[in-house]
mmCIF file of C-alpha atoms in Angstrom:
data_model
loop_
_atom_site.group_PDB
_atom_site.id
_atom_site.type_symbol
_atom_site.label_atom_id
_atom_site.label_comp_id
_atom_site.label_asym_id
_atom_site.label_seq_id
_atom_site.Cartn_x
_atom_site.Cartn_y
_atom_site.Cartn_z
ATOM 1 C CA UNK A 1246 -2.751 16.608 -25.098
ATOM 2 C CA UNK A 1247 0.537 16.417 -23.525
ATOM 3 C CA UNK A 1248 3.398 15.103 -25.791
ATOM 4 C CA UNK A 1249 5.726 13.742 -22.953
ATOM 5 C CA UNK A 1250 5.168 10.184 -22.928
ATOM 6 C CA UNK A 1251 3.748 9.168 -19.541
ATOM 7 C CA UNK A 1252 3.795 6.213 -17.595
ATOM 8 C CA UNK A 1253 2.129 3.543 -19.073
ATOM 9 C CA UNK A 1254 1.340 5.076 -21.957
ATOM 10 C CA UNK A 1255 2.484 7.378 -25.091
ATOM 11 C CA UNK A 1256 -0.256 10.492 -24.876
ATOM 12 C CA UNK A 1257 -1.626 12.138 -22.116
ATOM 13 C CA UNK A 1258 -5.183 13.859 -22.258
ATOM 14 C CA UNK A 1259 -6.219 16.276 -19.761
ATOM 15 C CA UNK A 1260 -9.311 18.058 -20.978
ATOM 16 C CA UNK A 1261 -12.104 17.798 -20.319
ATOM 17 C CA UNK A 1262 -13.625 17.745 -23.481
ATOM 18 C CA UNK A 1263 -11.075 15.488 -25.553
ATOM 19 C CA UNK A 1264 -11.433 12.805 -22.481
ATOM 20 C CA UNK A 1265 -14.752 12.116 -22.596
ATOM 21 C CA UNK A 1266 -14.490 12.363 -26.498
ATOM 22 C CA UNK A 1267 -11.971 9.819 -26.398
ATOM 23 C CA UNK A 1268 -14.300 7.730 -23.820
ATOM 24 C CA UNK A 1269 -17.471 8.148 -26.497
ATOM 25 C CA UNK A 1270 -15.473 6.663 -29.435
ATOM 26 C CA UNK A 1271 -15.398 3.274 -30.183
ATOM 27 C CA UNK A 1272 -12.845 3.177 -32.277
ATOM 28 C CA UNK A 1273 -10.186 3.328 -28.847
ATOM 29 C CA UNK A 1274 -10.919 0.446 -26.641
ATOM 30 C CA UNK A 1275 -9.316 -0.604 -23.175
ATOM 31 C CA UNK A 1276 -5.751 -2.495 -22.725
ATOM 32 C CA UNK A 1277 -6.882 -6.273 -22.683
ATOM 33 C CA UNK A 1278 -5.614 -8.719 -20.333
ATOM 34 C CA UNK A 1279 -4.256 -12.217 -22.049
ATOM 35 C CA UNK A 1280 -6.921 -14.706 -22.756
ATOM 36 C CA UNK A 1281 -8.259 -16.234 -19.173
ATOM 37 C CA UNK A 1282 -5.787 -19.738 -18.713
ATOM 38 C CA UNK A 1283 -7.654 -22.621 -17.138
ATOM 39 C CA UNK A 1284 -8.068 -22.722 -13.765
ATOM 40 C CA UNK A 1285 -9.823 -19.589 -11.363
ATOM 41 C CA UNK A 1286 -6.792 -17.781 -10.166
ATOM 42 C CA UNK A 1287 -5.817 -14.237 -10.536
ATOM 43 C CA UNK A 1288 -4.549 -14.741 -14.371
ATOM 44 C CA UNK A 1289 -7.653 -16.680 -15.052
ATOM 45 C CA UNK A 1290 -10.165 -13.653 -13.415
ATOM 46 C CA UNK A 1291 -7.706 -10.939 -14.848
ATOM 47 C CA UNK A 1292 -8.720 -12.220 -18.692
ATOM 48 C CA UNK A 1293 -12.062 -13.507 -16.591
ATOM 49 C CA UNK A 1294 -13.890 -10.222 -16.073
ATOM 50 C CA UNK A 1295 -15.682 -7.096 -18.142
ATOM 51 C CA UNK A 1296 -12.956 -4.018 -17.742
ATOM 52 C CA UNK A 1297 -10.487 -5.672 -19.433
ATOM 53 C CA UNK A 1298 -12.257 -6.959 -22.321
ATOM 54 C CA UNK A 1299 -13.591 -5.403 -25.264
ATOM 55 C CA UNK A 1300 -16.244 -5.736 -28.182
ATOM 56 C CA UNK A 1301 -18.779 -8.325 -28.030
ATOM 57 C CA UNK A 1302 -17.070 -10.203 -25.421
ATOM 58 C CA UNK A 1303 -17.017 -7.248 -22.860
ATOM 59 C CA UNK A 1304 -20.955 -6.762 -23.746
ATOM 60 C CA UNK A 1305 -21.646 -10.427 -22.224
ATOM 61 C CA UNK A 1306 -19.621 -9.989 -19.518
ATOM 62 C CA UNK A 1307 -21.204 -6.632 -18.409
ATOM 63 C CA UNK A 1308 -24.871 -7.515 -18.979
ATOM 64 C CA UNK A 1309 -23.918 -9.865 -16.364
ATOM 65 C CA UNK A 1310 -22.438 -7.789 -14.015
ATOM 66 C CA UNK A 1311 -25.693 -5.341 -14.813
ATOM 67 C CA UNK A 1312 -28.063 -8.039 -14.158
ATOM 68 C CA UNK A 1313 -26.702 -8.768 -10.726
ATOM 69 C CA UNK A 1314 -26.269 -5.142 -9.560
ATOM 70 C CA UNK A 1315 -30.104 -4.193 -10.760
ATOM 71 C CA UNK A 1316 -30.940 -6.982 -8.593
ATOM 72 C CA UNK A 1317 -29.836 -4.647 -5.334
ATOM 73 C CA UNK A 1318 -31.601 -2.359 -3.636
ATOM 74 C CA UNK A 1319 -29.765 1.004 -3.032
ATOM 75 C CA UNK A 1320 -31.715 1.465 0.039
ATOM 76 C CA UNK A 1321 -30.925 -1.418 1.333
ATOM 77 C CA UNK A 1322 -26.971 -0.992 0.787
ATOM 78 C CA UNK A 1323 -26.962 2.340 2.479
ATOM 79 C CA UNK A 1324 -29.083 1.536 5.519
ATOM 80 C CA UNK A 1325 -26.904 -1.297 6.184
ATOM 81 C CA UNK A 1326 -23.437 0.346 5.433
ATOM 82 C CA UNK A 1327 -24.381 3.348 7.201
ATOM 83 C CA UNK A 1328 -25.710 0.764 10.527
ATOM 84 C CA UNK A 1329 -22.534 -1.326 10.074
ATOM 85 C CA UNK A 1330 -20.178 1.604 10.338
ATOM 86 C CA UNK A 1331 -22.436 3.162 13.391
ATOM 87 C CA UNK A 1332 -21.532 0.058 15.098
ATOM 88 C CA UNK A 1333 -17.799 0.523 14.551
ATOM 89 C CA UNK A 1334 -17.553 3.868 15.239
ATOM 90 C CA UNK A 1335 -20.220 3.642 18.583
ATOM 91 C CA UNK A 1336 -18.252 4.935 21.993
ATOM 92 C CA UNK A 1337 -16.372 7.769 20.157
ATOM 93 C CA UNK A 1338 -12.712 6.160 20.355
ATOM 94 C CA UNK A 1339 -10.230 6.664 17.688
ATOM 95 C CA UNK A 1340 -10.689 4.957 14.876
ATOM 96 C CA UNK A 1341 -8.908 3.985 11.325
ATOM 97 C CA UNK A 1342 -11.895 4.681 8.772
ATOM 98 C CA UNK A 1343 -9.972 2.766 6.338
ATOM 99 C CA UNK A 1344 -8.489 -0.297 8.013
ATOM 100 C CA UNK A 1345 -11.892 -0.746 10.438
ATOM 101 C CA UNK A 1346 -14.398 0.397 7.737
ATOM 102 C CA UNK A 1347 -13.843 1.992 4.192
ATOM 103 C CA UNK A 1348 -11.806 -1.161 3.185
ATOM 104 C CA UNK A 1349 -14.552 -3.654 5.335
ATOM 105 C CA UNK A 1350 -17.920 -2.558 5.359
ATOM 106 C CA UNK A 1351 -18.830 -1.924 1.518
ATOM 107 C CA UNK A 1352 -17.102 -5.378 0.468
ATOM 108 C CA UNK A 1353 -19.086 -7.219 3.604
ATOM 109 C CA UNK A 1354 -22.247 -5.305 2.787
ATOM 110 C CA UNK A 1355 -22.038 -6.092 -1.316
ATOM 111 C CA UNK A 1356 -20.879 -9.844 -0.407
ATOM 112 C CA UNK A 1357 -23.850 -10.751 1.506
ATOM 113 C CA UNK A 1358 -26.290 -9.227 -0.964
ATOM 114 C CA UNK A 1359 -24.607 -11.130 -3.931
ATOM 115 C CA UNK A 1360 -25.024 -14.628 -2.278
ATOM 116 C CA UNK A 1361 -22.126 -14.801 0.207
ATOM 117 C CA UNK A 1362 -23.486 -16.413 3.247
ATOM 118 C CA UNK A 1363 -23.316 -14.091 6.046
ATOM 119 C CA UNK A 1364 -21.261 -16.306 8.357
ATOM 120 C CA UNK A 1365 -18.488 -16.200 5.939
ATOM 121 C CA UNK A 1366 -18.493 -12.386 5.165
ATOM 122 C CA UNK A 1367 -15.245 -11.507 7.089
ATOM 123 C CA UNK A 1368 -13.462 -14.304 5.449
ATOM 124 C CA UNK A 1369 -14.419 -13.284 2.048
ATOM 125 C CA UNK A 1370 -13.804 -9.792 2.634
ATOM 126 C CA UNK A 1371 -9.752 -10.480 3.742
ATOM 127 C CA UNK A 1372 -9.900 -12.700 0.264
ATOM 128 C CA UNK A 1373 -11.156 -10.027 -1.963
ATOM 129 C CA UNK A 1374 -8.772 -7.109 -0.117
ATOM 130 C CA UNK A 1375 -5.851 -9.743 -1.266
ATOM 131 C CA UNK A 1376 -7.034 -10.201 -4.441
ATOM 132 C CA UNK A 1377 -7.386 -6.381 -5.337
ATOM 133 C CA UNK A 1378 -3.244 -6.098 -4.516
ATOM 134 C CA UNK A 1379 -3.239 -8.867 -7.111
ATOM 135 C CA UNK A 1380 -5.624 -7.819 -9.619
ATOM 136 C CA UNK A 1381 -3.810 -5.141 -11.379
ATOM 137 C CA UNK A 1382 -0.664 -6.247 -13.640
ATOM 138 C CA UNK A 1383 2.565 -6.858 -12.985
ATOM 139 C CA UNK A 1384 1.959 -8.140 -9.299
ATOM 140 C CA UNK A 1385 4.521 -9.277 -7.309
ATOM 141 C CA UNK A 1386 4.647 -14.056 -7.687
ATOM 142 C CA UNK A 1387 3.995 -13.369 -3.842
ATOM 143 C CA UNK A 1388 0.565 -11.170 -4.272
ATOM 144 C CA UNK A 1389 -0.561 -13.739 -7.406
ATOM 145 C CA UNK A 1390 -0.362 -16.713 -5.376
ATOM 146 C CA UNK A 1391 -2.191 -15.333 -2.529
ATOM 147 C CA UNK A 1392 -4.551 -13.752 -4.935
ATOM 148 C CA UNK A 1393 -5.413 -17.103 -6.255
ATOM 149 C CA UNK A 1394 -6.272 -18.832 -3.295
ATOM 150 C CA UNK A 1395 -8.384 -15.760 -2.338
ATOM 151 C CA UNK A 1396 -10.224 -16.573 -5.951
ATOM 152 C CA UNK A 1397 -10.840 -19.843 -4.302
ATOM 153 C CA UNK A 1398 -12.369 -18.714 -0.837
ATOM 154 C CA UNK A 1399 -14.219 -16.469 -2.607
ATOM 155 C CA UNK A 1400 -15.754 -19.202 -4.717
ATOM 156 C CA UNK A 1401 -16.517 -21.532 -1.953
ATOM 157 C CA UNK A 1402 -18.512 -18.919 -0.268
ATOM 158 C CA UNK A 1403 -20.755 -18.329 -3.121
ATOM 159 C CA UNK A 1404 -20.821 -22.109 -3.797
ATOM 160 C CA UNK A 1405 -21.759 -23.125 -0.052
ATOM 161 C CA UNK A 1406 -25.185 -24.150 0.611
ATOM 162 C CA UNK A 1407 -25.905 -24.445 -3.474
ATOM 163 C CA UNK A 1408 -24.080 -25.078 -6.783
ATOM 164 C CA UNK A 1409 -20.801 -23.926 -7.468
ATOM 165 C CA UNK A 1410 -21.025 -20.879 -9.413
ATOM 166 C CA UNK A 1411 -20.169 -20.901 -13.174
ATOM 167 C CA UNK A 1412 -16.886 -19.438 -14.355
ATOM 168 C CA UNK A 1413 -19.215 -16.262 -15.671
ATOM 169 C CA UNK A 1414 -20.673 -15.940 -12.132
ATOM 170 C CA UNK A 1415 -17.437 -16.054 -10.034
ATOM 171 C CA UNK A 1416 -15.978 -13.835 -12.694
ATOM 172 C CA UNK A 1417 -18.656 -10.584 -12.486
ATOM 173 C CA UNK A 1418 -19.194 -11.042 -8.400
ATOM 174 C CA UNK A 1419 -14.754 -10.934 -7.800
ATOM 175 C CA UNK A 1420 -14.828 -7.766 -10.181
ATOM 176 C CA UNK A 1421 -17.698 -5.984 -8.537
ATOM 177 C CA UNK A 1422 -16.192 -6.920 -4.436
ATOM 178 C CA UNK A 1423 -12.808 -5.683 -5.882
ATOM 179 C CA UNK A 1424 -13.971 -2.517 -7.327
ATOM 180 C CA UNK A 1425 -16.121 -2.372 -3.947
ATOM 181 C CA UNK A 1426 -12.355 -2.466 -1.971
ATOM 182 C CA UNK A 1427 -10.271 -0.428 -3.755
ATOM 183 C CA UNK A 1428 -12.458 2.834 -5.449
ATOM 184 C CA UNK A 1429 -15.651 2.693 -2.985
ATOM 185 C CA UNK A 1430 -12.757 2.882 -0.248
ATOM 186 C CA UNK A 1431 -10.963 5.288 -1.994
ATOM 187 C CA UNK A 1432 -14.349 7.829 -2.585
ATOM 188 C CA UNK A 1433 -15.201 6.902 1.267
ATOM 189 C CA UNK A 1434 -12.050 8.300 2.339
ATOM 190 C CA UNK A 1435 -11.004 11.257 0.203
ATOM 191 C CA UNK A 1436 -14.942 12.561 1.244
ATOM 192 C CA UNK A 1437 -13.969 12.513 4.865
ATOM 193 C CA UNK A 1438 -10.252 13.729 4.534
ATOM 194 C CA UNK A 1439 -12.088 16.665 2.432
ATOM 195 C CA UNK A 1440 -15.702 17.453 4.752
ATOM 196 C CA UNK A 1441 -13.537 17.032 8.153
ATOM 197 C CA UNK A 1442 -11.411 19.926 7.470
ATOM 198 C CA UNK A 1443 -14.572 22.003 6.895
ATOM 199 C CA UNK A 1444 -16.362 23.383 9.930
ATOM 200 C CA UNK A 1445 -18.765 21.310 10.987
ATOM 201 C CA UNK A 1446 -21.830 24.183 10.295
ATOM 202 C CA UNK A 1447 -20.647 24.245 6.681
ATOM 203 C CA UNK A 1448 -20.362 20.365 5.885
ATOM 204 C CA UNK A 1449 -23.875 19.730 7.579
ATOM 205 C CA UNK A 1450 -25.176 22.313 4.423
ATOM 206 C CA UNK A 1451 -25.089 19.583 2.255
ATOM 207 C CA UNK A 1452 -26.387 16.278 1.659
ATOM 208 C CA UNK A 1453 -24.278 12.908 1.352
ATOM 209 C CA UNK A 1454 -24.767 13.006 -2.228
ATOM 210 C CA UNK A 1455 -23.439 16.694 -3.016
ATOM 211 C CA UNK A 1456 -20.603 15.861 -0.589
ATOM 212 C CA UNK A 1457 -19.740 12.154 -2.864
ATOM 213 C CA UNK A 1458 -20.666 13.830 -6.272
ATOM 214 C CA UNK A 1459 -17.942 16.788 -5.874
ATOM 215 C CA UNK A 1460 -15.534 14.702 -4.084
ATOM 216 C CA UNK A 1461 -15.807 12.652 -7.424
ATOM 217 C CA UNK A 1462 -14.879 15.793 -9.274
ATOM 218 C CA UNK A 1463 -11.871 17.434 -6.653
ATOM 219 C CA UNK A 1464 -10.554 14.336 -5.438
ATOM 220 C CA UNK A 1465 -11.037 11.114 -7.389
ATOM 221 C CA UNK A 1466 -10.422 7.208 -6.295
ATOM 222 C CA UNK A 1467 -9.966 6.458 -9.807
ATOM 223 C CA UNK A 1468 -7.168 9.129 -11.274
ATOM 224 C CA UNK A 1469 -6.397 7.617 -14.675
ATOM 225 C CA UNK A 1470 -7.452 4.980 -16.868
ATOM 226 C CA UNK A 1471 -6.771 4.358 -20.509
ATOM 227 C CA UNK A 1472 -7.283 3.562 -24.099
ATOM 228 C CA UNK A 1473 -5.711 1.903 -27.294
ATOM 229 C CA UNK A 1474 -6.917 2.942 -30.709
ATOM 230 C CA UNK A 1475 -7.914 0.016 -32.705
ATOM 231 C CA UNK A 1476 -7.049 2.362 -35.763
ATOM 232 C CA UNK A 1477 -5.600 5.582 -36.560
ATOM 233 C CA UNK A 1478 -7.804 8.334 -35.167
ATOM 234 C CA UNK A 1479 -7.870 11.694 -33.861
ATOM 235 C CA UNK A 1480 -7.190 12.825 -30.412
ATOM 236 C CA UNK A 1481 -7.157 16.277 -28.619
ATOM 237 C CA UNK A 1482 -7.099 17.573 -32.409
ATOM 238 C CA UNK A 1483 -4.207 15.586 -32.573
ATOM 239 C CA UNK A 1484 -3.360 12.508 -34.900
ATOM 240 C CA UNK A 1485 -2.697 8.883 -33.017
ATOM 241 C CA UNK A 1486 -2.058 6.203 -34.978
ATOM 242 C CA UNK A 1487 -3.140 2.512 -34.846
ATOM 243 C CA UNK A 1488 -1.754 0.642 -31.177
ATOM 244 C CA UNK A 1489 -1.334 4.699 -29.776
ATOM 245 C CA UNK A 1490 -1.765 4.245 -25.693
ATOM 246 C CA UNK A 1491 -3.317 7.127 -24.598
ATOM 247 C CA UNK A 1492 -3.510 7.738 -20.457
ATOM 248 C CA UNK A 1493 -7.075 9.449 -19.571
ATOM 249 C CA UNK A 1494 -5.921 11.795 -16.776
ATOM 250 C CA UNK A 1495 -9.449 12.003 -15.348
ATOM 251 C CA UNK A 1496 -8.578 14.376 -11.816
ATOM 252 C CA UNK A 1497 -7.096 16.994 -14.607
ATOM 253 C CA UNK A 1498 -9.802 16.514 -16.607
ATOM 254 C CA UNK A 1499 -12.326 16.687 -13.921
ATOM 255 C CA UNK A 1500 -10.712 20.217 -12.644
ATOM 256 C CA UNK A 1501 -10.854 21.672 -16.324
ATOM 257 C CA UNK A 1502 -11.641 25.746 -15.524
ATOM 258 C CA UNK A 1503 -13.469 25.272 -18.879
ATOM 259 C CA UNK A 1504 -16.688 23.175 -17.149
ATOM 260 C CA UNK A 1505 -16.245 23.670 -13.632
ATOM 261 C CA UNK A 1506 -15.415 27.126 -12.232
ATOM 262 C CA UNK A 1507 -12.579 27.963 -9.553
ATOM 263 C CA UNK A 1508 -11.844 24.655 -10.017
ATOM 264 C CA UNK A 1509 -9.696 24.014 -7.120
ATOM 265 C CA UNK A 1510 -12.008 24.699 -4.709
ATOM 266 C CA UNK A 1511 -14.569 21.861 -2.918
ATOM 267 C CA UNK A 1512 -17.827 23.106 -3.254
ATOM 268 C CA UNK A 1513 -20.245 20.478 -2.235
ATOM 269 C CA UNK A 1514 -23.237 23.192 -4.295
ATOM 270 C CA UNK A 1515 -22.307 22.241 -7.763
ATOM 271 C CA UNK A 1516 -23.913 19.025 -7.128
ATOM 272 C CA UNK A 1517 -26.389 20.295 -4.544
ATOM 273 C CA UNK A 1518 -29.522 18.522 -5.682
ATOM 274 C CA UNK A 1519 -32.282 20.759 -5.029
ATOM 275 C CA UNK A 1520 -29.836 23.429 -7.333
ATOM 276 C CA UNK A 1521 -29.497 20.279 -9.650
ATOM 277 C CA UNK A 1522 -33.209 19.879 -10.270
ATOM 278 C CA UNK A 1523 -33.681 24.056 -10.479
ATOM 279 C CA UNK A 1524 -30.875 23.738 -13.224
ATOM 280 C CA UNK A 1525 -28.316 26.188 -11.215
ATOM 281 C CA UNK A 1526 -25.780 23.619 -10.553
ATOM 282 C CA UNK A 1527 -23.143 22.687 -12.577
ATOM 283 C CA UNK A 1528 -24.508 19.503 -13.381
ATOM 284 C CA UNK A 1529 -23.490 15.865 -13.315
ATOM 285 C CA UNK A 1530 -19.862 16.463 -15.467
ATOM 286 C CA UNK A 1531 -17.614 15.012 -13.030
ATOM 287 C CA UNK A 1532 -15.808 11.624 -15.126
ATOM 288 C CA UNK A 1533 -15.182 9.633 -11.294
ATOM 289 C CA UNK A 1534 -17.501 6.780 -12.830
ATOM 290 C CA UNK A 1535 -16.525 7.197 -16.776
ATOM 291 C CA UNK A 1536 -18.571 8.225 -19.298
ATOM 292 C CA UNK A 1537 -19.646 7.222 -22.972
ATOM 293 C CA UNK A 1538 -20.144 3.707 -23.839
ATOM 294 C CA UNK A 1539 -18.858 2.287 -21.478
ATOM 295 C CA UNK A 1540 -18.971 3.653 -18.168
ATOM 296 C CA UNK A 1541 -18.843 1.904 -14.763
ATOM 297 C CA UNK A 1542 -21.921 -0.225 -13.910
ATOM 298 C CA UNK A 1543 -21.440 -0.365 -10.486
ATOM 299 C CA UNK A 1544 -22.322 3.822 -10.160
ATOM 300 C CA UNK A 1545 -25.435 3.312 -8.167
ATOM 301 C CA UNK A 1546 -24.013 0.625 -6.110
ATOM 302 C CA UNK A 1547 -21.369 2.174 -5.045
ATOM 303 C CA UNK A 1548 -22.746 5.614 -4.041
ATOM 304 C CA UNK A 1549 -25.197 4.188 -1.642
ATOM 305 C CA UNK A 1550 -22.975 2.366 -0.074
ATOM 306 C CA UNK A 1551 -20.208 5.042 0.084
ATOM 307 C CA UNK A 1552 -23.538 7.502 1.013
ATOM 308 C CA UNK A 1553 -23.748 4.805 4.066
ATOM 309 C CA UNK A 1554 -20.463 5.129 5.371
ATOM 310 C CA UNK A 1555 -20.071 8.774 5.333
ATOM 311 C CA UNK A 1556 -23.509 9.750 6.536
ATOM 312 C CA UNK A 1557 -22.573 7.523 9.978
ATOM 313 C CA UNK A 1558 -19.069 9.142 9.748
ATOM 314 C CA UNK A 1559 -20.183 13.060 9.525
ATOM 315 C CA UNK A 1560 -19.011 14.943 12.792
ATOM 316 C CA UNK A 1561 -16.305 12.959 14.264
ATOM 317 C CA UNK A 1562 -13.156 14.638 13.958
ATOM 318 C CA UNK A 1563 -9.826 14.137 11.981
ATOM 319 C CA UNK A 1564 -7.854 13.007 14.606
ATOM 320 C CA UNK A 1565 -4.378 13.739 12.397
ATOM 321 C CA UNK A 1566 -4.185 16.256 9.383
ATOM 322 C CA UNK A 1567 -1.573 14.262 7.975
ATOM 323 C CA UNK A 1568 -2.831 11.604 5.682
ATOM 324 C CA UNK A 1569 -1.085 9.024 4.138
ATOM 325 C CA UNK A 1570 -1.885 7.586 0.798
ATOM 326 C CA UNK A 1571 -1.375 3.973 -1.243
ATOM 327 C CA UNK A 1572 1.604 4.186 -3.563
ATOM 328 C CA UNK A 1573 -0.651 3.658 -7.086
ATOM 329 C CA UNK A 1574 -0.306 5.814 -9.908
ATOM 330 C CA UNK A 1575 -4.010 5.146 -11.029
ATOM 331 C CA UNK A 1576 -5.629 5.427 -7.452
ATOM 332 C CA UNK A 1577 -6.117 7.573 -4.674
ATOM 333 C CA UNK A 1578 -6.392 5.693 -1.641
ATOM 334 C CA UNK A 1579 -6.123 6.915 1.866
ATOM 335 C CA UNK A 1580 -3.976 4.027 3.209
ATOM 336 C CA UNK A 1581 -4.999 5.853 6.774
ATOM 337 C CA UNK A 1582 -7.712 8.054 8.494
ATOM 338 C CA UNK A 1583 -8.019 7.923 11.876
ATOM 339 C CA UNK A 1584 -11.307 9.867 13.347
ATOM 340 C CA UNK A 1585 -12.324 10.319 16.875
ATOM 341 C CA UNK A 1586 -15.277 11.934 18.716
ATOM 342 C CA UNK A 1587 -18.235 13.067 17.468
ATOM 343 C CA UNK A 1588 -19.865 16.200 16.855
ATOM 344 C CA UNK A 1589 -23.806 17.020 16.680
ATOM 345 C CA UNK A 1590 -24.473 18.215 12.868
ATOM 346 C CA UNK A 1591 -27.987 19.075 12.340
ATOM 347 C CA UNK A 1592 -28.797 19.588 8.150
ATOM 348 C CA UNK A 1593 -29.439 17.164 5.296
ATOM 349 C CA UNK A 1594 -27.938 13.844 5.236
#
């Protein structure tokens, strides 16, 4: 544990080990938001939804969001992810993965399967992209105030045709689509900047899955996230008291030489599944979804749709090396990736 206070927080962890401690113990619990004001705008959905809630109020909230996601079927979210981004990408021109697809197709795809009619998908999609620059405090009054009319569109979709949806309802669909925008576009893109700078022979080893499940581990959406203890406790083998911030750094964590060797290097076989089920790989360690009591519900979701994407995006080519990124110091967001072309790759997908 790092003693240099870092942003946002007073402790740093970076091992392995003492993160997902940390993440196991119930006595540290995540940063609230301020109790949800009346109304549906971005305050109201901030103190609305399950991640920033605790106890027996996050519990509700997530069985919700749990309900609605084992509702899906993961087949069904790839196959039409993978069909939609076909589409785009059909006639080999140069395209930007993110703009036309990473940051479009997952949130369209999701939407329609959670009740937005399908005629009003690309509407609610530019309402939930404008709520996730919102969602995350402080936002600029500029972002909030176009985040809360976005809270609106997105609750007149779900409401057209029917009954408006409850407060609980709006709350659990707006944090799944937002989580769907920001790290299912950020795991979409750091997979392609990574497998299109391998030759194509040796990215068309693997399956989708390997190639998401150690992209998770060298290169995650999600970088940090953190904690409050609720009471003095123990941390790295280090004392924190009561109201102690710690910062999760889950990319150091995740590149620990301790649990995954040559750590630095992609290598699509530690999650190879056929190695997996022979108990040869390095198992399923990586921390890009969490872990302990609390870790994200939207895992399965989320990697068939990103499995989709990146399946209809294997073997066209980086059409610039140099990729830009968002400016967040918890994500890792292409805010660019422009591929062109297409090359045959024959092997598992």
């Amino acid at each position: 544990m790092t003693a240099d206070p870092p942003a946002g927080g007073d402790r740093r962890l970076t091992r392995h080990a003492d993160v997902r401690a940390v993440l196991a113990d119930p006595r540290f619990l995540v940063p609230a938001a301020p109790a949800a004001p009346p109304g549906t705008g971005m305050a109201w959905l901030r103190g609305a939804v399950s991640r920033f809630s605790n106890g027996d109020e996050h519990a509700r909230r997530r069985a919700r969001v749990v309900e609605s996601l084992d509702a899906l079927d993961p087949v069904r979210l790839r196959r039409e992810a993978c069909e939609r981004t076909s589409a785009e990408l059909a006639g080999g021109a140069r395209v930007d993965v993110m703009a036309r697809i990473a940051r479009r197709v997952p949130i369209g795809v999701l939407a329609t399967r959670l009740g937005v009619p399908e005629d009003r998908r690309e509407e609610v999609v530019a309402a939930v992209t404008t709520m996730a620059a919102a969602y995350h405090l402080p936002s600029a009054p500029g972002e909030a105030s176009a985040g809360d009319a976005a809270v609106g569109v997105l609750a007149a979709a779900l409401g057209e045709g029917g009954e408006e949806p409850g407060p609980g309802l709006l709350a659990a669909v707006a944090g799944m689509l937002v989580q769907a925008c920001d790290a299912t576009a950020g795991l979409v893109g750091n997979t392609l900047a990574a497998v299109t700078r391998l030759p194509a022979d040796v990215a068309a080893r693997w399956p989708v899955e390997a190639l998401l499940a150690e992209t998770l581990r060298w290169d995650p959406p999600v970088r940090l996230t953190r904690r409050v203890a609720a009471e003095d406790a123990t941390a790295g083998g280090v004392a924190v008291p009561a109201g102690t911030v710690l910062v999760l750094d889950l990319a150091a964590a995740n590149r620990d030489p301790e649990v995954f060797p040559d750590p630095h290097r992609f290598d699509p076989a530690r999650f190879d599944p056929a190695r997996l089920r022979q108990g040869r790989g390095e198992g399923g360690g990586h921390l890009g979804f969490g872990s302990g009591i609390r870790p994200c519900p939207g895992e399965r979701a989320a990697l068939a749709l990103a499995a989709g994407v990146v399946a209809a995006a294997l073997g066209h080519r980086l059409a610039d090396p140099e990729i830009p990124y968002e400016p967040s110091p918890n994500l890792r967001v292409p805010a660019g990736l422009h591929l062109e072309g297409a090359e045959t790759m024959e092997g598992p997908r």
